[in-house]
Amino acid sequence: MTISLAQLRRCSAAVDLGAARTRVYVKNQGLVVDEPTAAAVNTRTGSMLAVGAQAELMDGRTPDYIRVVRPVSNGTVVDIDMAQRLLRHLVGTKLRKTWRRRPSMRAAVCLPYGSEPLAQRAAVETLTGLGARRVELVDTLVAAAVGCGLPVEQPEATMIVVCGAGTTQVAVLSLGSIVAAETVPVGGNAIDHAVIQHLRLHHELMLPNQSVRPLHLMLSREGDLAPSSTEVHGRDVVSGLARSVHVDTERVRRAIITPLTAILDGIGAVLRRCPPDLVADLGERGIMLAGGSALIPGLEPMIHEATTMPVHIADQPGTCAVQGLGAMIEGKVQPLHLDPLAP
């Protein structure tokens, strides 16, 4: 998936098809779409009722004939037709007409590291169905590193951890390429599942998915602002009635340590495969966290304690990948020129 920056400068749009959110960056316009990757479909007629944030609000609250679908899983398009329909509604009529007037319109899309050829083909077919004549594929790790402002084109080590909804990608980059990388099948969804299972086992409470994120915000508070307990509303497992319980926030923090440990294992595997000179650079430069799940409470201090390296969180971790891809198509990234020596 490695292509030249010259090819990317010919693209007019950059797309980040994530399992949680879909983002579209248009050249000379900036980020125009940042919506959840969800669509509400009427199973009787096949019509699409809502997309994006409106469809996500319907999740778990619809009758039997309305289904909320997610056409992207772990960064891979699993339903091409539904992904095309979703993008058509998110992009909007005005933008689609602009694209049609450009018969040579090119698009760039970022994919997870080590994507299979079938996953690459699915992403290409999704964008060609929207009118793209050519689709360029870029590693999410490289795009996110550029979006974080890391000097990936320099002969220095930069380490980035992209925490997505389904997977976490870890990589060390130098001279614009990936030196070592690892994909861990643990992301924000696994953390949410750990919280839900903790409340089910210890409090006999079934928690709706929409209540997990506010609980994360409570866990992220530190010092005097950190509450010792949090009131959570849900459904009783035995009676099925609505019930509220006070949850010890410290016990919930311990419950999410197990999935977070898998991320630490991935970071250790990448560091063991790196040359010592690059690892020495990382001891001074540190690790950058990006991705929508980078703000998971406890992740930053746990990585710092395990690696003894400085850990930084990007200013806008959720949009790093698409912003980096947008910087590439805008021509803001200049490669390091290495001319071959004369014999």
Tab-separated table of C-alpha atoms in Angstrom:
chain	number	residue	atom	x	y	z
A	1	MET	CA	0.000	0.000	0.000
A	2	THR	CA	3.016	2.265	-0.227
A	3	ILE	CA	2.580	4.940	-2.908
A	4	SER	CA	4.355	8.171	-3.741
A	5	LEU	CA	3.267	11.577	-2.504
A	6	ALA	CA	3.037	12.701	-6.129
A	7	GLN	CA	0.183	10.255	-6.696
A	8	LEU	CA	-1.591	11.404	-3.556
A	9	ARG	CA	-1.430	15.055	-4.627
A	10	ARG	CA	-3.622	14.146	-7.605
A	11	CYS	CA	-6.418	12.978	-5.279
A	12	SER	CA	-9.302	15.299	-4.509
A	13	ALA	CA	-10.735	13.474	-1.501
A	14	ALA	CA	-9.467	11.444	1.456
A	15	VAL	CA	-11.667	8.900	3.229
A	16	ASP	CA	-11.227	7.174	6.589
A	17	LEU	CA	-13.707	4.289	6.790
A	18	GLY	CA	-13.567	3.345	10.453
A	19	ALA	CA	-15.610	0.821	12.384
A	20	ALA	CA	-16.912	3.580	14.665
A	21	ARG	CA	-16.856	6.743	12.515
A	22	THR	CA	-16.531	7.688	8.858
A	23	ARG	CA	-14.571	10.804	7.963
A	24	VAL	CA	-14.185	12.493	4.577
A	25	TYR	CA	-11.654	15.213	3.786
A	26	VAL	CA	-12.085	17.175	0.560
A	27	LYS	CA	-9.219	19.025	-1.031
A	28	ASN	CA	-9.319	22.804	-0.453
A	29	GLN	CA	-12.398	22.363	1.794
A	30	GLY	CA	-11.130	20.404	4.787
A	31	LEU	CA	-13.024	17.857	6.855
A	32	VAL	CA	-16.605	17.770	5.577
A	33	VAL	CA	-17.922	14.511	7.089
A	34	ASP	CA	-17.382	13.140	10.599
A	35	GLU	CA	-20.276	10.839	11.416
A	36	PRO	CA	-20.779	7.406	13.029
A	37	THR	CA	-20.528	4.487	10.609
A	38	ALA	CA	-24.100	3.353	11.093
A	39	ALA	CA	-27.261	3.163	8.994
A	40	ALA	CA	-30.856	2.362	9.939
A	41	VAL	CA	-32.547	0.160	7.336
A	42	ASN	CA	-36.165	-0.952	6.916
A	43	THR	CA	-35.848	-4.707	6.396
A	44	ARG	CA	-39.336	-4.900	4.799
A	45	THR	CA	-38.681	-2.432	2.002
A	46	GLY	CA	-34.879	-2.218	2.000
A	47	SER	CA	-35.009	1.575	2.283
A	48	MET	CA	-32.517	3.516	4.348
A	49	LEU	CA	-34.171	5.552	7.089
A	50	ALA	CA	-31.240	7.305	8.752
A	51	VAL	CA	-27.451	7.463	8.675
A	52	GLY	CA	-24.710	8.685	10.967
A	53	ALA	CA	-25.542	10.127	14.368
A	54	GLN	CA	-29.297	9.784	13.880
A	55	ALA	CA	-28.952	6.088	13.080
A	56	GLU	CA	-26.689	5.505	16.086
A	57	LEU	CA	-29.335	6.982	18.376
A	58	MET	CA	-31.757	4.349	17.067
A	59	ASP	CA	-29.448	1.460	17.990
A	60	GLY	CA	-31.262	-0.773	20.499
A	61	ARG	CA	-34.448	1.335	20.305
A	62	THR	CA	-36.043	0.135	17.050
A	63	PRO	CA	-38.897	-2.269	16.261
A	64	ASP	CA	-38.158	-5.634	14.669
A	65	TYR	CA	-38.427	-4.439	11.068
A	66	ILE	CA	-35.832	-1.654	11.500
A	67	ARG	CA	-32.221	-2.746	11.823
A	68	VAL	CA	-29.156	-0.622	12.553
A	69	VAL	CA	-26.249	-1.972	10.481
A	70	ARG	CA	-22.535	-1.178	10.526
A	71	PRO	CA	-20.936	-1.954	7.147
A	72	VAL	CA	-17.362	-1.603	8.436
A	73	SER	CA	-15.762	-3.950	10.951
A	74	ASN	CA	-12.210	-3.564	12.284
A	75	GLY	CA	-11.428	-1.055	9.557
A	76	THR	CA	-12.547	-3.431	6.777
A	77	VAL	CA	-15.629	-2.990	4.604
A	78	VAL	CA	-17.796	-6.075	5.126
A	79	ASP	CA	-20.840	-4.853	3.167
A	80	ILE	CA	-19.842	-2.954	0.020
A	81	ASP	CA	-23.366	-2.065	-1.079
A	82	MET	CA	-24.376	-0.703	2.313
A	83	ALA	CA	-21.073	1.194	2.660
A	84	GLN	CA	-21.697	2.881	-0.703
A	85	ARG	CA	-25.232	3.862	0.285
A	86	LEU	CA	-23.990	5.186	3.606
A	87	LEU	CA	-21.282	7.314	1.983
A	88	ARG	CA	-23.713	8.680	-0.609
A	89	HIS	CA	-25.971	10.027	2.115
A	90	LEU	CA	-23.127	11.329	4.254
A	91	VAL	CA	-21.267	13.077	1.443
A	92	GLY	CA	-24.376	14.855	0.213
A	93	THR	CA	-25.827	15.691	-3.171
A	94	LYS	CA	-23.852	18.891	-3.763
A	95	LEU	CA	-20.488	17.238	-3.247
A	96	ARG	CA	-21.386	14.233	-5.397
A	97	LYS	CA	-22.267	16.554	-8.296
A	98	THR	CA	-18.902	18.246	-7.916
A	99	TRP	CA	-17.172	14.874	-8.144
A	100	ARG	CA	-19.155	13.862	-11.234
A	101	ARG	CA	-17.929	16.961	-13.074
A	102	ARG	CA	-14.379	15.656	-12.638
A	103	PRO	CA	-14.123	12.536	-14.814
A	104	SER	CA	-10.606	11.825	-13.515
A	105	MET	CA	-11.502	12.199	-9.842
A	106	ARG	CA	-9.160	10.292	-7.546
A	107	ALA	CA	-9.673	9.379	-3.919
A	108	ALA	CA	-7.354	8.195	-1.157
A	109	VAL	CA	-8.432	5.837	1.604
A	110	CYS	CA	-6.510	4.661	4.658
A	111	LEU	CA	-6.604	0.992	5.621
A	112	PRO	CA	-5.280	-0.881	8.666
A	113	TYR	CA	-1.740	-2.205	8.547
A	114	GLY	CA	-1.460	-5.619	6.918
A	115	SER	CA	-4.893	-5.532	5.279
A	116	GLU	CA	-5.655	-8.561	3.140
A	117	PRO	CA	-6.068	-8.121	-0.643
A	118	LEU	CA	-9.788	-8.832	-0.269
A	119	ALA	CA	-10.139	-5.966	2.222
A	120	GLN	CA	-8.218	-3.643	-0.103
A	121	ARG	CA	-10.448	-4.606	-3.006
A	122	ALA	CA	-13.585	-3.966	-0.923
A	123	ALA	CA	-12.385	-0.435	-0.091
A	124	VAL	CA	-11.558	0.265	-3.740
A	125	GLU	CA	-14.958	-0.972	-4.952
A	126	THR	CA	-16.731	1.112	-2.315
A	127	LEU	CA	-15.167	4.357	-3.550
A	128	THR	CA	-15.337	3.530	-7.245
A	129	GLY	CA	-19.076	3.087	-6.749
A	130	LEU	CA	-19.211	6.738	-5.696
A	131	GLY	CA	-17.519	7.903	-8.888
A	132	ALA	CA	-13.814	7.643	-8.126
A	133	ARG	CA	-11.804	6.680	-11.210
A	134	ARG	CA	-8.766	5.701	-9.173
A	135	VAL	CA	-8.315	4.877	-5.492
A	136	GLU	CA	-4.992	5.160	-3.651
A	137	LEU	CA	-4.458	3.039	-0.525
A	138	VAL	CA	-2.459	4.366	2.431
A	139	ASP	CA	-1.605	2.720	5.746
A	140	THR	CA	-3.585	4.173	8.622
A	141	LEU	CA	-0.428	4.228	10.731
A	142	VAL	CA	1.424	6.482	8.293
A	143	ALA	CA	-1.576	8.778	7.821
A	144	ALA	CA	-2.161	9.072	11.575
A	145	ALA	CA	1.516	9.824	12.222
A	146	VAL	CA	1.406	12.654	9.683
A	147	GLY	CA	-1.828	13.941	11.204
A	148	CYS	CA	-0.202	14.018	14.653
A	149	GLY	CA	2.614	16.172	13.306
A	150	LEU	CA	5.320	13.536	13.743
A	151	PRO	CA	8.425	13.903	11.512
A	152	VAL	CA	7.896	10.557	9.788
A	153	GLU	CA	10.057	11.541	6.799
A	154	GLN	CA	13.189	12.031	8.937
A	155	PRO	CA	15.721	9.279	9.786
A	156	GLU	CA	14.456	9.255	13.361
A	157	ALA	CA	12.206	6.797	15.148
A	158	THR	CA	8.607	7.788	15.774
A	159	MET	CA	6.212	5.421	17.503
A	160	ILE	CA	2.468	5.690	17.168
A	161	VAL	CA	-0.353	3.700	18.706
A	162	VAL	CA	-3.673	4.018	16.854
A	163	CYS	CA	-6.491	2.853	19.137
A	164	GLY	CA	-9.592	2.126	17.100
A	165	ALA	CA	-12.966	0.666	17.949
A	166	GLY	CA	-12.101	-2.911	16.990
A	167	THR	CA	-8.306	-3.038	16.779
A	168	THR	CA	-5.215	-1.240	18.037
A	169	GLN	CA	-2.297	-0.718	15.652
A	170	VAL	CA	1.232	-0.129	16.895
A	171	ALA	CA	4.143	0.900	14.674
A	172	VAL	CA	7.596	2.437	14.621
A	173	LEU	CA	8.274	4.610	11.574
A	174	SER	CA	11.412	6.062	10.059
A	175	LEU	CA	12.138	7.680	6.672
A	176	GLY	CA	8.444	7.642	5.813
A	177	SER	CA	8.077	3.864	6.101
A	178	ILE	CA	7.024	1.342	8.716
A	179	VAL	CA	9.978	-0.373	10.393
A	180	ALA	CA	7.955	-2.684	12.622
A	181	ALA	CA	4.220	-2.915	13.274
A	182	GLU	CA	1.707	-5.027	15.107
A	183	THR	CA	-2.099	-5.206	15.068
A	184	VAL	CA	-3.834	-6.135	18.333
A	185	PRO	CA	-7.471	-7.313	18.140
A	186	VAL	CA	-8.420	-5.110	21.109
A	187	GLY	CA	-10.000	-1.680	20.868
A	188	GLY	CA	-12.629	0.546	22.365
A	189	ASN	CA	-15.357	-2.060	21.848
A	190	ALA	CA	-13.438	-4.602	23.940
A	191	ILE	CA	-13.080	-2.041	26.742
A	192	ASP	CA	-16.815	-1.325	26.605
A	193	HIS	CA	-17.548	-5.057	26.714
A	194	ALA	CA	-15.336	-5.449	29.798
A	195	VAL	CA	-17.284	-2.706	31.602
A	196	ILE	CA	-20.633	-4.247	30.637
A	197	GLN	CA	-19.546	-7.701	31.772
A	198	HIS	CA	-18.295	-6.322	35.102
A	199	LEU	CA	-21.670	-4.731	35.841
A	200	ARG	CA	-23.504	-7.869	34.769
A	201	LEU	CA	-21.447	-10.229	36.948
A	202	HIS	CA	-20.988	-8.103	40.065
A	203	HIS	CA	-24.173	-6.010	40.071
A	204	GLU	CA	-26.578	-8.152	37.990
A	205	LEU	CA	-27.253	-5.130	35.817
A	206	MET	CA	-27.528	-5.015	32.046
A	207	LEU	CA	-26.087	-1.729	30.843
A	208	PRO	CA	-27.135	-0.160	27.519
A	209	ASN	CA	-24.291	0.545	25.103
A	210	GLN	CA	-24.984	4.285	25.126
A	211	SER	CA	-24.235	4.456	28.866
A	212	VAL	CA	-20.666	3.168	28.591
A	213	ARG	CA	-19.137	6.377	27.220
A	214	PRO	CA	-20.404	8.602	30.075
A	215	LEU	CA	-18.966	6.035	32.479
A	216	HIS	CA	-15.607	6.400	30.686
A	217	LEU	CA	-15.719	10.142	31.318
A	218	MET	CA	-16.246	9.550	35.019
A	219	LEU	CA	-13.314	7.125	35.109
A	220	SER	CA	-11.015	9.600	33.353
A	221	ARG	CA	-11.280	12.160	36.142
A	222	GLU	CA	-8.351	12.233	38.541
A	223	GLY	CA	-7.509	13.792	41.872
A	224	ASP	CA	-10.216	15.622	43.775
A	225	LEU	CA	-12.528	15.476	40.748
A	226	ALA	CA	-12.533	11.664	40.721
A	227	PRO	CA	-15.724	10.332	42.370
A	228	SER	CA	-15.461	7.188	44.482
A	229	SER	CA	-18.701	5.827	43.022
A	230	THR	CA	-20.953	6.478	40.063
A	231	GLU	CA	-24.695	5.914	39.724
A	232	VAL	CA	-25.532	3.729	36.724
A	233	HIS	CA	-29.003	3.049	35.307
A	234	GLY	CA	-29.834	-0.206	33.560
A	235	ARG	CA	-32.043	-3.310	33.567
A	236	ASP	CA	-32.014	-5.943	36.294
A	237	VAL	CA	-30.833	-9.309	34.963
A	238	VAL	CA	-33.303	-11.338	37.069
A	239	SER	CA	-36.481	-9.271	37.183
A	240	GLY	CA	-36.008	-7.310	33.964
A	241	LEU	CA	-37.057	-4.097	35.699
A	242	ALA	CA	-35.250	-0.785	35.583
A	243	ARG	CA	-32.747	-0.404	38.411
A	244	SER	CA	-29.977	1.969	39.496
A	245	VAL	CA	-26.802	0.970	41.331
A	246	HIS	CA	-23.772	2.809	42.691
A	247	VAL	CA	-20.635	1.416	41.057
A	248	ASP	CA	-17.181	1.658	42.592
A	249	THR	CA	-15.118	3.428	39.937
A	250	GLU	CA	-11.872	1.856	41.151
A	251	ARG	CA	-13.252	-1.669	40.616
A	252	VAL	CA	-14.307	-0.722	37.090
A	253	ARG	CA	-10.787	0.558	36.412
A	254	ARG	CA	-9.408	-2.816	37.472
A	255	ALA	CA	-11.925	-4.581	35.212
A	256	ILE	CA	-10.556	-2.918	32.073
A	257	ILE	CA	-6.911	-3.726	32.876
A	258	THR	CA	-7.146	-7.158	31.189
A	259	PRO	CA	-7.970	-5.897	27.665
A	260	LEU	CA	-5.520	-3.017	28.055
A	261	THR	CA	-2.746	-5.509	28.813
A	262	ALA	CA	-3.054	-6.882	25.272
A	263	ILE	CA	-2.125	-3.436	23.945
A	264	LEU	CA	1.000	-3.450	26.106
A	265	ASP	CA	1.956	-6.837	24.672
A	266	GLY	CA	1.689	-5.412	21.153
A	267	ILE	CA	3.886	-2.449	22.046
A	268	GLY	CA	6.504	-4.787	23.525
A	269	ALA	CA	6.468	-6.998	20.416
A	270	VAL	CA	7.117	-3.995	18.161
A	271	LEU	CA	9.960	-2.692	20.323
A	272	ARG	CA	11.662	-6.098	20.332
A	273	ARG	CA	11.720	-6.111	16.523
A	274	CYS	CA	13.214	-2.600	16.228
A	275	PRO	CA	16.944	-1.847	15.875
A	276	PRO	CA	18.532	-0.550	19.100
A	277	ASP	CA	19.267	2.869	17.562
A	278	LEU	CA	15.570	3.472	16.896
A	279	VAL	CA	14.557	2.310	20.357
A	280	ALA	CA	17.075	4.763	21.820
A	281	ASP	CA	15.368	7.578	19.874
A	282	LEU	CA	12.011	6.540	21.311
A	283	GLY	CA	13.341	6.797	24.850
A	284	GLU	CA	13.670	10.532	24.261
A	285	ARG	CA	10.828	11.192	21.821
A	286	GLY	CA	8.214	8.937	23.424
A	287	ILE	CA	5.022	7.316	22.162
A	288	MET	CA	2.113	9.082	20.485
A	289	LEU	CA	-1.462	7.879	21.078
A	290	ALA	CA	-4.044	8.473	18.364
A	291	GLY	CA	-7.394	7.062	17.336
A	292	GLY	CA	-10.886	7.441	18.726
A	293	SER	CA	-10.148	5.203	21.729
A	294	ALA	CA	-6.887	6.914	22.727
A	295	LEU	CA	-8.697	8.682	25.579
A	296	ILE	CA	-9.637	5.424	27.314
A	297	PRO	CA	-9.032	6.035	31.028
A	298	GLY	CA	-5.931	4.305	32.324
A	299	LEU	CA	-4.282	3.656	28.956
A	300	GLU	CA	-1.745	6.507	29.024
A	301	PRO	CA	-0.374	5.908	32.562
A	302	MET	CA	-0.295	2.142	31.999
A	303	ILE	CA	1.848	2.490	28.849
A	304	HIS	CA	4.157	4.954	30.597
A	305	GLU	CA	4.609	2.642	33.568
A	306	ALA	CA	5.282	-0.424	31.391
A	307	THR	CA	7.710	1.228	28.940
A	308	THR	CA	9.144	4.096	31.063
A	309	MET	CA	8.825	6.252	27.923
A	310	PRO	CA	7.017	9.576	27.624
A	311	VAL	CA	3.467	9.071	26.368
A	312	HIS	CA	1.606	11.817	24.508
A	313	ILE	CA	-1.985	12.006	23.307
A	314	ALA	CA	-2.683	13.790	20.032
A	315	ASP	CA	-4.621	17.050	20.172
A	316	GLN	CA	-7.441	15.547	18.102
A	317	PRO	CA	-6.833	11.799	18.282
A	318	GLY	CA	-9.994	10.781	16.470
A	319	THR	CA	-9.291	12.699	13.256
A	320	CYS	CA	-5.511	12.214	13.035
A	321	ALA	CA	-5.683	9.656	10.214
A	322	VAL	CA	-7.969	11.626	7.902
A	323	GLN	CA	-6.188	14.916	8.666
A	324	GLY	CA	-2.853	13.313	7.831
A	325	LEU	CA	-4.272	11.917	4.611
A	326	GLY	CA	-5.671	15.348	3.838
A	327	ALA	CA	-2.255	16.938	4.396
A	328	MET	CA	-0.803	14.474	1.878
A	329	ILE	CA	-3.333	15.265	-0.849
A	330	GLU	CA	-2.919	19.009	-0.171
A	331	GLY	CA	0.842	18.675	-0.752
A	332	LYS	CA	1.817	19.816	2.757
A	333	VAL	CA	4.142	16.846	3.332
A	334	GLN	CA	7.574	17.027	1.732
A	335	PRO	CA	9.624	13.823	1.510
A	336	LEU	CA	13.301	13.639	2.422
A	337	HIS	CA	15.231	13.544	-0.845
A	338	LEU	CA	18.026	10.997	-0.900
A	339	ASP	CA	19.923	11.233	-4.163
A	340	PRO	CA	21.947	8.156	-5.072
A	341	LEU	CA	25.681	8.669	-4.902
A	342	ALA	CA	27.677	8.650	-8.098
A	343	PRO	CA	29.874	5.576	-8.615
